[in-house]
Amino acid sequence: MNLRILRIELKRSVAPWAGAVVLTGALGFLYLVNAGWWRGTTAWTAQWTTLALWTRTLLFYLWPIAVGLGALQGLRDHRSKTVELLTSTPRPAWHRAATSAGTTAVTLASAFALLVLVGGVQVLANTEYTHLGWLPISLVGALSLVAGAVLGMGVARALPSALTPPAMAMGAFVFTVLMSISHSRTETNTPGFPINEPTRISLLSPAVQEVRDALLTLSGAVHAGQTIWLLGMAATGFALLMATAPRIKVIALAPVLAGGIIALLILPSDPRRIYVMDETAAELVCEGPVCVTRTQQARLADLADPGRKALGLMRGALGGRAPVSVREDNAVLLEGSTPRWSREAVLFDFDDHTVASAKGEELTRALIVKGMVPGCTPVGWESFDLKEAAAQSIAVAWVLGKDEPVDSPSAASSEVRALARPAWKKLRALPRAEQLSRINAMRTAALSCKGDPLDALSGGAAR
C-alpha cells in the first residue's frame, strides 16, 4: 500500500476517527481522572515501565472501542452497496482487505504511539533510568488495538448488519470484564485479606492490572503468549474480510482458536511468573551507606547527607545495635502482607509521604523513625495507629536528645502528644542503661511487627 492509496483510504474510511477516539479518550482518562496513575513512584509519567503498564490498563475501555469502530469500518462496502461490484473486479480480495485493514492498523498504532510519546516526554524529565524493557509491553498494547479492529472488520464483513458494530463493542467489553473477574483469590499473611492475582485465562485480555510497584514488569512468557493470541485474532479478522463462501468463513475461525490454545499453553499459570522483578531496576545505587534503587537514583544526592546524619545519631544513641545503612526497600510483597523490616538497615519507600516529601532535618527525622519504629500497616493499606505514632515521637525525641516528645512525621495531633508525654516522663525517670533497654525492646517489637512498641517501651508484654 503506497502513500497515495493510504491518503485515499484515510479520506473515505473511519480509520482517522478511530485513531482520534483512542488517543483523545486515553488522554481524557489520564488527565481528567485523578486516579492511581498520578500517584507516587508508580505514576504513569514516573518510569518507563509504569508508563507502558498504565497505558495497557486503559485498554480495558479502549480495546472495545477499537473493536466496535473496526466493525463500523467493515460495513463500508455493505452500506454503499458495492460488495458485488468489488468482488467482480480482477483486483485480488486480499489486496482490498489489506488496504482497508492496513489503513486502520496504521491509524490505531500511530494513536497508541502518540499516547506513549506524550507520557515518554514527561518520563524523560522525571527519571535517569532509561531502558527498553518497557517496549514489548507497549508493542503488545498497540497490536491488541490493531487485532481487535481487524477482527471487528472481518466479523462485520461476514455478518453485515447495523447491529454488528455495537454488538462487537459490547461483546469486547464483556470479554474484558469477564477476564478481569477471572483472577484468582490469594490469601496473604494478613488474615481475612485475600487479593486478586491474574490467571492464565485473564491474560487473554489486552488490559493489565493497575500498577502497584515500579519494580515489577510482565515476563517474557506473557509477551509471547499474548502476541500469539493477538496474531491469531488478527489473522481470523483478515480471513473473514476476504471470505465469501460460508465454508471459508467457518475455516477463517481456525487462527483465533489455534492462537488461543497455543497462548494458553505458553502463558504462565503461576502468578509469580506473570509479574516479575525487573532486576536491573531493583539494583541498588549507593553513596556511602545510603542506597536507592536504580529507578530513583536521581534522588540519591538529596538523601545522602540526611541519611548519614540519621545513622550517626542512631549510632550515638543505640551504640552497637544501631543500623549501619539506609536503603530503599526493593523487596516486593503482596498487597496486604505484613511489612518486613531489618535491624541492620533503615528501609524506606519513596511512596511513603513522610520520606518522599521531606527534606533536610525533616528527612533526617523521618529516617530515624524508619530505623526505630517504621510502622506495621499492611502493604498497600492506609491507616493510622495512635499508639504507633506516640512511640515514633518518643523514639525520635530520645535519639535527638530532646526534652519533650517531638511531633511524629505521620501525625502532629493533640491525641498523640497526650499519649506520648506520660510514657516519655516514665522513660526519662529511668537510669540511662534502663532507658536504652526499654528503647531496644520497643524497637524489637516495632521491627518484628509482633508486639506493641508503646507497651514494650513501658515494660509491658507484647500483644
C-alpha positions as a printed Julia matrix, in Angstrom:
463×3 Matrix{Float64}:
   0.0     0.0     0.0
   1.62    3.26   -1.18
   1.04    6.72    0.26
  -1.5     7.67   -2.4
  -3.73    4.71   -1.57
  -3.25    5.42    2.15
  -4.4     9.03    1.71
  -7.48    7.92   -0.24
  -8.37    5.33    2.39
  -7.96    7.87    5.17
 -10.44   10.18    3.44
 -13.1     7.54    2.84
 -12.88    5.44    5.99
 -13.47    5.79    9.73
  -9.82    4.96   10.43
  -8.84    8.58   11.33
 -11.8     8.77   13.7
 -10.79    5.51   15.32
  -7.29    6.82   15.98
  -8.63   10.15   17.26
 -11.1     8.49   19.61
  -8.46    6.17   21.05
  -5.93    8.98   21.57
  -8.3    11.59   22.98
 -10.14    9.0    25.07
  -6.91    7.8    26.66
  -5.61   11.31   27.33
  -9.01   12.26   28.72
  -8.85    9.4    31.22
  -5.3    10.21   32.21
  -5.64   13.96   32.61
  -9.23   14.37   33.79
  -9.45   11.5    36.28
  -7.38   11.72   39.46
  -6.53    8.04   39.86
  -3.56    5.83   40.71
  -1.72    6.74   37.52
  -0.8    10.12   39.05
   0.49    8.88   42.4
   3.94    8.16   43.76
   6.62    6.06   42.16
   4.05    4.2    40.04
   2.73    7.31   38.27
   2.39    6.9    34.51
   4.98    9.65   33.95
   7.42    8.44   36.63
   9.1     5.47   34.93
   9.13    3.8    31.5
   7.67    0.55   32.77
   4.85    2.25   34.66
   4.09    4.32   31.55
   3.75    1.16   29.46
   1.66   -0.67   32.06
  -0.74    2.2    32.74
  -1.41    2.73   29.04
  -2.11   -1.01   28.79
  -4.53   -0.69   31.72
  -6.57    1.81   29.71
  -7.18   -0.86   27.06
  -9.94   -2.15   29.34
 -12.01    0.68   27.8
 -10.12    1.49   24.6
  -9.98   -2.03   23.15
 -13.78   -2.47   22.91
 -13.96    0.94   21.21
 -11.37   -0.16   18.64
 -13.29   -3.39   18.01
 -16.56   -1.51   17.51
 -15.04    1.1    15.19
 -13.34   -1.65   13.22
 -16.72   -3.31   12.76
 -18.15    0.0    11.57
 -15.35    0.22    9.02
 -16.11   -3.36    7.9
 -19.64   -2.32    6.94
 -18.47    0.32    4.47
 -18.92   -1.76    1.32
 -22.27   -3.08    2.55
 -23.57    0.42    3.3
 -22.52    1.67   -0.12
 -23.98   -1.47   -1.77
 -20.77   -2.17   -3.7
 -19.98   -5.66   -2.4
 -20.93   -7.45   -5.63
 -19.25   -4.82   -7.76
 -15.95   -5.08   -5.89
 -15.94   -8.88   -5.82
 -16.42   -8.93   -9.61
 -13.28   -6.85  -10.28
  -9.96   -8.56  -11.09
  -8.31   -7.0    -8.05
  -7.41   -9.77   -5.56
  -9.59   -9.96   -2.48
  -6.56  -10.0    -0.19
  -5.37   -6.77   -1.75
  -8.62   -4.96   -0.95
  -8.63   -6.42    2.56
  -5.02   -5.39    3.15
  -5.71   -1.84    2.02
  -8.65   -1.36    4.38
  -7.15   -3.24    7.32
  -3.73   -1.67    6.83
  -5.12    1.86    6.98
  -6.96    1.12   10.22
  -3.9    -0.61   11.67
  -1.6     2.3    10.86
  -4.01    4.81   12.37
  -4.59    2.93   15.61
  -0.93    2.04   16.07
   0.02    5.69   15.46
  -2.56    6.87   18.01
  -1.2     4.49   20.64
   2.36    5.53   19.8
   1.42    9.2    20.26
  -0.1     8.34   23.64
   3.14    6.68   24.7
   5.12    9.62   23.29
   3.13   12.12   25.38
   3.98   10.15   28.51
   7.53    9.43   27.4
   8.44   13.1    27.14
   7.43   13.53   30.77
   9.18   10.35   31.87
  12.45   11.67   30.43
  12.15   14.68   32.71
  11.37   12.58   35.81
  13.91    9.74   35.79
  17.5     8.99   34.89
  16.8     5.27   34.46
  16.29    4.52   30.79
  15.86    1.05   29.29
  13.98   -0.85   26.59
  12.29   -3.41   28.81
   9.04   -1.46   28.59
   8.9    -1.66   24.78
   7.35   -5.19   24.5
   4.54   -4.11   26.84
   3.64   -1.18   24.59
   4.09   -3.14   21.36
   1.63   -5.78   22.56
  -0.76   -2.98   23.5
  -0.61   -1.49   20.01
  -1.01   -4.96   18.49
  -4.13   -5.55   20.59
  -5.82   -2.44   19.17
  -4.92   -3.45   15.62
  -6.02   -7.08   16.1
  -9.28   -6.04   17.73
 -10.12   -3.6    14.96
  -9.28   -6.11   12.2
 -11.4    -8.76   13.92
 -14.28   -6.3    14.11
 -13.89   -5.51   10.41
 -13.91   -9.19    9.49
 -16.96  -10.05   11.59
 -18.88   -7.07   10.2
 -17.97   -8.15    6.65
 -19.18  -11.69    7.39
 -22.32  -10.54    9.26
 -23.3    -7.25    7.62
 -25.85   -5.61    9.88
 -26.3    -2.23   11.54
 -26.3    -4.09   14.85
 -22.89   -5.67   14.32
 -20.68   -2.7    15.43
 -22.47   -2.08   18.76
 -22.73   -5.82   19.35
 -19.0    -6.26   18.74
 -18.11   -3.33   21.01
 -20.34   -4.64   23.79
 -19.06   -8.18   23.31
 -15.46   -6.96   23.56
 -16.27   -5.01   26.72
 -17.98   -8.03   28.29
 -14.9   -10.08   27.38
 -12.56   -7.68   29.2
 -14.88   -7.65   32.21
 -15.01  -11.45   32.33
 -11.23  -11.64   32.07
 -10.82   -9.14   34.91
 -13.1   -11.11   37.25
 -11.41  -14.42   36.42
  -8.49  -13.51   38.69
  -7.69  -15.93   41.48
  -8.1   -15.03   45.17
  -4.84  -15.37   47.09
  -4.59  -15.18   50.87
  -1.84  -13.0    52.3
  -0.3   -13.36   55.74
  -2.79  -10.76   56.97
  -5.86  -12.82   57.98
  -9.06  -12.06   56.11
  -7.42  -10.06   53.35
  -7.35  -12.07   50.1
  -6.1   -10.29   46.98
  -6.73  -10.74   43.28
  -3.94  -12.32   41.25
  -4.02  -12.72   37.43
  -4.53  -16.18   35.99
  -3.61  -17.75   32.66
  -7.14  -17.13   31.36
  -7.21  -13.48   32.46
  -4.04  -12.81   30.43
  -6.07  -13.21   27.23
  -7.37   -9.71   27.91
  -5.3    -6.92   26.31
  -5.64   -4.88   29.51
  -3.4    -5.44   32.55
  -3.86   -4.83   36.26
  -3.32   -1.46   37.86
   0.35   -0.81   38.57
   1.25   -1.49   42.21
   5.05   -1.48   42.15
   7.53    0.26   39.86
   9.95   -2.68   40.13
   7.54   -5.22   38.6
   7.18   -5.93   34.9
   5.49   -8.54   32.74
   7.52  -11.65   31.96
   8.65  -12.72   28.5
   6.23  -15.69   28.56
   3.33  -13.26   28.93
   4.51  -11.2    25.95
   4.92  -14.33   23.82
   1.56  -15.84   24.7
  -0.36  -12.6    24.22
   1.36  -11.92   20.9
   0.39  -15.34   19.52
  -3.21  -14.88   20.71
  -3.49  -11.43   19.11
  -1.89  -12.53   15.86
  -4.42  -15.35   15.65
  -7.18  -12.84   16.26
  -5.88  -10.54   13.51
  -5.49  -13.48   11.11
  -9.1   -14.51   11.66
 -10.3   -10.95   11.07
  -8.27  -10.67    7.88
  -9.5   -14.05    6.63
 -13.1   -13.03    7.26
 -12.5    -9.84    5.27
 -11.56  -11.94    2.25
 -14.05  -14.78    2.7
 -17.15  -15.03    0.56
 -18.41  -18.6     0.9
 -19.91  -19.74    4.24
 -17.46  -22.64    4.42
 -14.49  -20.29    4.11
 -15.92  -18.11    6.86
 -16.05  -21.08    9.2
 -12.48  -22.1     8.32
 -11.39  -18.5     8.99
 -12.1   -19.06   12.69
  -9.22  -21.54   12.92
  -6.41  -18.97   13.51
  -8.06  -17.35   16.54
  -8.9   -20.74   18.06
  -5.38  -22.07   17.43
  -3.86  -18.85   18.74
  -5.93  -19.08   21.92
  -4.94  -22.7    22.55
  -1.24  -22.08   21.92
  -1.33  -18.92   24.04
  -2.84  -20.82   26.98
  -0.03  -23.37   26.72
   2.6   -20.62   26.82
   1.1   -18.19   29.33
   2.31  -18.88   32.9
  -0.16  -20.21   35.45
   1.87  -19.18   38.49
   1.19  -15.5    39.41
   4.84  -15.19   40.44
   5.85  -15.84   36.81
   3.41  -13.29   35.39
   4.67  -10.15   37.11
   8.39  -10.5    37.74
  11.03   -8.32   39.29
  12.95   -6.04   36.96
  16.37   -6.97   38.35
  18.16   -4.05   36.71
  15.65   -1.53   38.05
  15.94   -3.03   41.55
  19.75   -2.76   41.64
  21.0    -0.5    44.43
  22.97    2.64   43.66
  24.86    3.84   46.73
  26.64    6.87   48.07
  28.42    5.55   51.11
  25.94    3.78   53.4
  22.91    5.35   51.69
  21.39    3.41   48.78
  18.43    3.73   46.43
  17.22    1.6    43.55
  18.33    2.49   40.06
  14.87    3.83   39.27
  15.3     6.51   41.95
  18.98    7.32   41.53
  18.16   10.98   40.78
  17.05   11.34   44.42
  20.24    9.94   45.93
  22.03   13.3    46.18
  19.27   14.8    48.34
  19.06   11.69   50.5
  22.75   11.05   51.17
  23.52   13.71   53.8
  20.3    13.33   55.83
  20.76    9.55   55.66
  24.31    9.68   57.01
  23.25   12.11   59.73
  20.37    9.84   60.79
  22.75    6.86   61.01
  25.21    8.87   63.09
  22.53    9.99   65.54
  21.17    6.45   65.96
  24.69    5.07   66.4
  25.34    7.61   69.16
  22.08    6.69   70.89
  21.91    2.92   70.36
  25.56    2.01   70.18
  26.37   -1.33   68.57
  22.7    -2.19   67.94
  22.19    0.79   65.63
  21.52    0.27   61.89
  24.53    0.71   59.64
  22.9     1.67   56.34
  19.94    3.47   54.83
  18.38    1.63   51.9
  15.36    1.94   49.7
  13.32   -1.23   50.15
  13.5    -3.2    46.89
  11.55   -6.22   48.16
   8.12   -6.64   46.55
   5.5    -8.04   48.91
   1.89   -8.99   48.25
  -0.65   -6.3    48.98
  -1.97   -6.85   52.49
   1.22   -8.54   53.7
   2.89   -7.58   56.95
   5.98   -5.4    56.29
   9.41   -6.93   56.79
  11.93   -4.66   58.46
  15.64   -5.04   59.15
  17.64   -4.32   62.27
  20.84   -3.61   60.3
  19.37   -1.32   57.63
  16.91    1.56   57.67
  14.42    0.54   54.98
  12.21    3.15   53.39
   9.95    3.6    50.4
   9.54    6.73   48.29
   5.79    6.06   48.24
   5.8     6.87   51.95
   4.86   10.56   52.06
   6.82   11.12   55.29
  10.01   10.37   53.33
   9.09   11.44   49.81
   8.02   14.97   50.79
  10.7    15.6    53.43
  13.99   17.44   53.05
  16.94   18.33   55.27
  16.31   17.99   59.02
  12.77   16.79   58.41
  14.1    13.97   56.24
  16.66   13.04   58.91
  13.88   12.71   61.48
  11.76   10.66   59.08
  14.67    8.24   58.53
  15.19    7.95   62.29
  11.55    6.93   62.59
  12.08    4.29   59.88
  15.04    2.93   61.81
  13.29    2.91   65.17
   9.52    2.43   64.73
   8.89    2.01   60.98
   5.23    1.03   61.24
   3.34   -2.21   60.65
   0.48   -1.12   58.43
  -0.08   -3.93   55.89
   1.39   -3.34   52.45
  -0.94   -1.25   50.31
  -3.15   -0.18   53.22
  -3.61    3.31   54.59
  -4.26    3.52   58.31
  -3.24    5.45   61.4
  -2.22    3.84   64.69
  -2.29    6.32   67.56
  -0.02    4.27   69.84
   2.44    3.69   67.0
   2.61    7.44   66.31
   3.22    8.11   70.01
   6.06    5.57   70.04
   7.57    7.26   66.98
   7.52   10.68   68.63
   9.23    9.28   71.72
  11.84    7.4    69.69
  12.84   10.49   67.69
  13.0    12.66   70.81
  15.18   10.1    72.61
  17.62    9.74   69.69
  17.86   13.51   69.24
  18.23   14.13   72.97
  15.16   16.36   73.24
  13.42   17.29   76.47
   9.92   16.62   75.12
   8.42   14.18   72.61
   8.57   15.62   69.13
   5.74   15.53   66.63
   5.59   12.26   64.75
   6.23   12.57   61.0
   2.99   10.66   60.41
   0.84   12.99   62.54
   1.11   16.0    64.83
  -2.04   15.84   66.95
  -3.04   16.55   70.5
  -4.06   12.89   70.92
  -0.56   11.72   70.01
   1.05   14.2    72.4
  -1.33   13.27   75.22
  -0.45    9.6    74.81
   3.3    10.16   74.4
   4.0    12.51   77.33
   3.23   10.12   80.23
   5.3     7.36   78.62
   8.1     9.86   77.95
   8.19   11.03   81.56
   8.38    7.44   82.82
  11.19    6.69   80.4
  13.19    9.79   81.32
  12.9     8.96   85.03
  14.82    5.72   84.5
  18.63    5.34   84.53
  20.29    5.65   81.13
  21.01    1.91   80.88
  17.36    1.07   81.62
  16.23    3.67   79.09
  18.38    2.0    76.44
  16.95   -1.4    77.38
  13.37   -0.11   77.03
  14.15    1.6    73.71
  15.68   -1.62   72.37
  12.61   -3.57   73.49
  10.38   -1.03   71.74
  12.47   -1.25   68.57
  12.39   -5.06   68.62
   8.61   -5.07   68.86
   8.33   -2.45   66.11
  10.67   -4.19   63.67
   9.11   -7.63   64.16
   5.52   -6.33   63.96
   4.71   -8.83   66.73
   4.23   -6.5    69.64
   3.04   -3.08   70.71
   6.02   -0.66   70.67
   4.47    1.69   73.24
   3.68   -1.16   75.65
   7.21   -2.53   75.19
   8.59    0.91   76.0
   6.62    0.87   79.25
   7.85   -2.61   80.1
   4.55   -4.26   79.2
   4.01   -7.58   77.43
   3.73   -7.93   73.7
   0.23   -8.14   72.39
